[in-house]
mmCIF file of C-alpha atoms in Angstrom:
data_model
loop_
_atom_site.group_PDB
_atom_site.id
_atom_site.type_symbol
_atom_site.label_atom_id
_atom_site.label_comp_id
_atom_site.label_asym_id
_atom_site.label_seq_id
_atom_site.Cartn_x
_atom_site.Cartn_y
_atom_site.Cartn_z
ATOM 1 C CA MET A 1 12.889 12.291 14.627
ATOM 2 C CA PHE A 2 12.778 8.974 16.442
ATOM 3 C CA LEU A 3 16.339 8.290 15.515
ATOM 4 C CA GLU A 4 17.398 11.622 16.866
ATOM 5 C CA ARG A 5 15.668 11.092 20.176
ATOM 6 C CA VAL A 6 17.476 7.596 20.745
ATOM 7 C CA LYS A 7 20.671 9.269 19.513
ATOM 8 C CA ASN A 8 20.808 7.037 16.584
ATOM 9 C CA HIS A 9 21.329 3.904 19.081
ATOM 10 C CA ALA A 10 22.355 0.753 17.210
ATOM 11 C CA ARG A 11 19.489 -1.336 18.634
ATOM 12 C CA ALA A 12 16.884 1.071 17.377
ATOM 13 C CA ASN A 13 15.868 -1.087 14.428
ATOM 14 C CA LEU A 14 12.778 -1.771 12.234
ATOM 15 C CA LEU A 15 9.983 -4.267 11.283
ATOM 16 C CA TYR A 16 9.188 -3.315 7.736
ATOM 17 C CA ASP A 17 5.485 -3.756 6.770
ATOM 18 C CA PRO A 18 4.830 -2.238 3.147
ATOM 19 C CA SER A 19 1.190 -2.750 3.651
ATOM 20 C CA HIS A 20 0.900 0.165 6.040
ATOM 21 C CA PHE A 21 2.664 2.314 3.622
ATOM 22 C CA VAL A 22 -0.012 1.731 0.881
ATOM 23 C CA LEU A 23 -2.601 2.682 3.399
ATOM 24 C CA GLN A 24 -0.820 5.797 4.244
ATOM 25 C CA GLN A 25 0.176 6.579 0.739
ATOM 26 C CA LEU A 26 3.875 6.636 1.310
ATOM 27 C CA ASP A 27 6.740 5.419 -0.919
ATOM 28 C CA TYR A 28 7.675 1.935 0.677
ATOM 29 C CA LEU A 29 10.427 1.338 -1.987
ATOM 30 C CA ASP A 30 12.104 4.633 -1.250
ATOM 31 C CA TYR A 31 11.890 3.885 2.622
ATOM 32 C CA ILE A 32 14.071 0.698 2.005
ATOM 33 C CA ASP A 33 16.775 3.000 0.318
ATOM 34 C CA ILE A 34 16.763 5.335 3.416
ATOM 35 C CA TYR A 35 16.366 2.821 6.280
ATOM 36 C CA HIS A 36 17.823 -0.543 4.899
ATOM 37 C CA GLU A 37 20.564 -0.622 7.526
ATOM 38 C CA ARG A 38 18.003 -0.684 10.317
ATOM 39 C CA ILE A 39 15.385 -3.337 8.825
ATOM 40 C CA ARG A 40 15.750 -6.479 10.556
ATOM 41 C CA MET A 41 12.333 -8.213 9.787
ATOM 42 C CA PHE A 42 9.890 -7.795 6.940
ATOM 43 C CA HIS A 43 6.046 -8.488 7.218
ATOM 44 C CA VAL A 44 4.891 -9.951 3.932
ATOM 45 C CA LYS A 45 1.460 -8.400 3.955
ATOM 46 C CA ASP A 46 -0.384 -6.886 0.945
ATOM 47 C CA ALA A 47 -2.825 -3.953 0.878
ATOM 48 C CA GLU A 48 -4.847 -2.093 -1.670
ATOM 49 C CA PHE A 49 -5.947 1.622 -1.588
ATOM 50 C CA ASN A 50 -9.035 2.513 -3.800
ATOM 51 C CA SER A 51 -10.290 5.917 -3.002
ATOM 52 C CA THR A 52 -13.714 7.297 -4.014
ATOM 53 C CA GLY A 53 -15.270 10.568 -3.948
ATOM 54 C CA ARG A 54 -16.622 9.606 -0.385
ATOM 55 C CA GLN A 55 -13.841 7.913 1.108
ATOM 56 C CA GLY A 56 -10.036 8.251 1.244
ATOM 57 C CA VAL A 57 -7.114 7.432 3.666
ATOM 58 C CA TYR A 58 -9.433 7.843 6.664
ATOM 59 C CA GLY A 59 -11.923 4.869 6.243
ATOM 60 C CA GLY A 60 -14.068 6.111 8.900
ATOM 61 C CA TYR A 61 -16.392 3.386 10.349
ATOM 62 C CA GLN A 62 -16.641 1.253 7.460
ATOM 63 C CA SER A 63 -16.118 -2.519 7.643
ATOM 64 C CA TRP A 64 -12.808 -3.755 6.367
ATOM 65 C CA VAL A 65 -14.297 -5.070 3.268
ATOM 66 C CA ASP A 66 -15.882 -1.583 2.376
ATOM 67 C CA ARG A 67 -12.829 0.605 3.257
ATOM 68 C CA ALA A 68 -10.845 2.437 0.619
ATOM 69 C CA GLY A 69 -7.803 1.044 2.077
ATOM 70 C CA ARG A 70 -7.708 -2.587 3.397
ATOM 71 C CA PHE A 71 -5.104 -5.393 3.789
ATOM 72 C CA ARG A 72 -5.045 -8.159 1.425
ATOM 73 C CA SER A 73 -3.445 -11.549 1.137
ATOM 74 C CA PRO A 74 0.251 -11.388 -0.624
ATOM 75 C CA GLY A 75 -0.157 -10.858 -4.372
ATOM 76 C CA ASP A 76 -3.735 -9.595 -4.132
ATOM 77 C CA GLY A 77 -3.119 -6.135 -3.472
ATOM 78 C CA GLN A 78 -0.908 -3.297 -4.677
ATOM 79 C CA VAL A 79 2.483 -3.767 -3.038
ATOM 80 C CA ASP A 80 5.183 -4.584 -5.662
ATOM 81 C CA PHE A 81 6.933 -7.430 -3.816
ATOM 82 C CA SER A 82 9.335 -8.361 -6.577
ATOM 83 C CA SER A 83 10.858 -4.760 -6.211
ATOM 84 C CA ILE A 84 10.844 -5.071 -2.355
ATOM 85 C CA PHE A 85 12.720 -8.429 -2.434
ATOM 86 C CA SER A 86 15.045 -7.237 -5.057
ATOM 87 C CA LYS A 87 15.996 -4.144 -3.048
ATOM 88 C CA LEU A 88 16.483 -6.243 0.221
ATOM 89 C CA ALA A 89 18.662 -8.684 -1.807
ATOM 90 C CA ALA A 90 20.751 -5.851 -3.122
ATOM 91 C CA TYR A 91 21.168 -4.354 0.321
ATOM 92 C CA ASP A 92 22.227 -7.717 1.508
ATOM 93 C CA PHE A 93 19.235 -8.248 3.912
ATOM 94 C CA ASN A 94 19.733 -10.958 6.467
ATOM 95 C CA GLY A 95 16.468 -10.763 8.448
ATOM 96 C CA TRP A 96 13.207 -12.586 8.313
ATOM 97 C CA ALA A 97 10.443 -12.352 5.634
ATOM 98 C CA VAL A 98 7.277 -13.370 7.656
ATOM 99 C CA LEU A 99 3.780 -13.822 6.437
ATOM 100 C CA GLU A 100 1.372 -11.475 8.234
ATOM 101 C CA TRP A 101 -1.999 -12.395 7.021
ATOM 102 C CA GLU A 102 -4.967 -9.946 7.625
ATOM 103 C CA CYS A 103 -6.977 -10.173 4.462
ATOM 104 C CA ALA A 104 -10.500 -8.656 4.417
ATOM 105 C CA LEU A 105 -11.714 -11.107 1.817
ATOM 106 C CA LYS A 106 -9.799 -14.545 1.628
ATOM 107 C CA HIS A 107 -10.101 -17.469 3.911
ATOM 108 C CA PRO A 108 -7.265 -17.750 6.478
ATOM 109 C CA GLU A 109 -6.292 -21.306 5.577
ATOM 110 C CA ASP A 110 -6.005 -20.171 1.850
ATOM 111 C CA GLY A 111 -4.012 -17.187 2.685
ATOM 112 C CA ALA A 112 -1.577 -19.035 4.890
ATOM 113 C CA ARG A 113 -0.938 -21.758 2.127
ATOM 114 C CA GLU A 114 -0.739 -19.344 -0.700
ATOM 115 C CA GLY A 115 1.348 -16.849 1.361
ATOM 116 C CA ALA A 116 4.106 -19.348 2.227
ATOM 117 C CA GLU A 117 4.071 -20.293 -1.482
ATOM 118 C CA PHE A 118 4.243 -16.574 -2.492
ATOM 119 C CA ILE A 119 7.414 -15.859 -0.031
ATOM 120 C CA GLY A 120 9.166 -18.993 -1.414
ATOM 121 C CA ARG A 121 8.698 -17.835 -4.932
ATOM 122 C CA HIS A 122 10.134 -14.291 -4.213
ATOM 123 C CA ILE A 123 13.160 -14.964 -2.022
ATOM 124 C CA ILE A 124 16.208 -14.167 -4.060
ATOM 125 C CA ARG A 125 19.190 -16.520 -3.771
ATOM 126 C CA VAL A 126 22.059 -13.878 -4.101
ATOM 127 C CA THR A 127 24.876 -14.971 -6.373
ATOM 128 C CA GLU A 128 28.475 -15.290 -4.845
ATOM 129 C CA ARG A 129 29.988 -13.362 -7.850
ATOM 130 C CA ALA A 130 29.121 -11.002 -10.673
ATOM 131 C CA PHE A 131 27.457 -12.404 -13.794
ATOM 132 C CA ASP A 132 30.437 -11.243 -15.861
ATOM 133 C CA ASP A 133 33.353 -12.665 -13.680
ATOM 134 C CA PHE A 134 34.123 -15.072 -16.582
ATOM 135 C CA ALA A 135 35.758 -11.976 -18.387
ATOM 136 C CA ASP A 136 38.496 -11.872 -15.816
ATOM 137 C CA SER A 137 39.444 -15.486 -16.186
ATOM 138 C CA GLY A 138 42.474 -14.722 -18.032
ATOM 139 C CA ALA A 139 43.370 -14.947 -21.710
ATOM 140 C CA ASP A 140 45.308 -17.475 -23.650
ATOM 141 C CA ASP A 141 46.701 -15.012 -26.496
ATOM 142 C CA ALA A 142 48.203 -17.810 -28.472
ATOM 143 C CA ALA A 143 44.587 -19.697 -28.784
ATOM 144 C CA ASN A 144 42.823 -16.486 -29.448
ATOM 145 C CA ARG A 145 45.373 -15.463 -32.327
ATOM 146 C CA LYS A 146 44.825 -19.056 -33.757
ATOM 147 C CA MET A 147 40.993 -19.041 -33.524
ATOM 148 C CA LEU A 148 40.938 -15.572 -35.264
ATOM 149 C CA GLY A 149 43.326 -16.917 -37.907
ATOM 150 C CA LEU A 150 46.160 -14.417 -36.989
ATOM 151 C CA SER A 151 48.755 -17.120 -36.566
#
């Protein structure tokens, strides 16, 4: 609806934050497939959602520690970052992956140090060519026939 209202304007782009999708119970991987052309920045922030018989998506007035849905340090929640980084690499994402730290449990200095390392481990250096490019390198028929004992 938003894109319709702005007439699909080229500058209507997105900051992608999968942690909010977990808390809202939305499919954050499918979202990449739908909107990858508009994603310009990616908040690397984790979340977890653990509903109970008393608490669901709307956490009420509970503290962050006691909510069913809460933000966590990257790798401590339920976001599948390996799949996110893979999808973004497949779509040739050329934006920023930025640590946004809002963990309900972990100390911020530990979260910052671990978060930077986490992002570094997940960034995918995209190959310049297909893994099977060697197959298109040409053939030496005479050498192949000799190796096979045919000449």
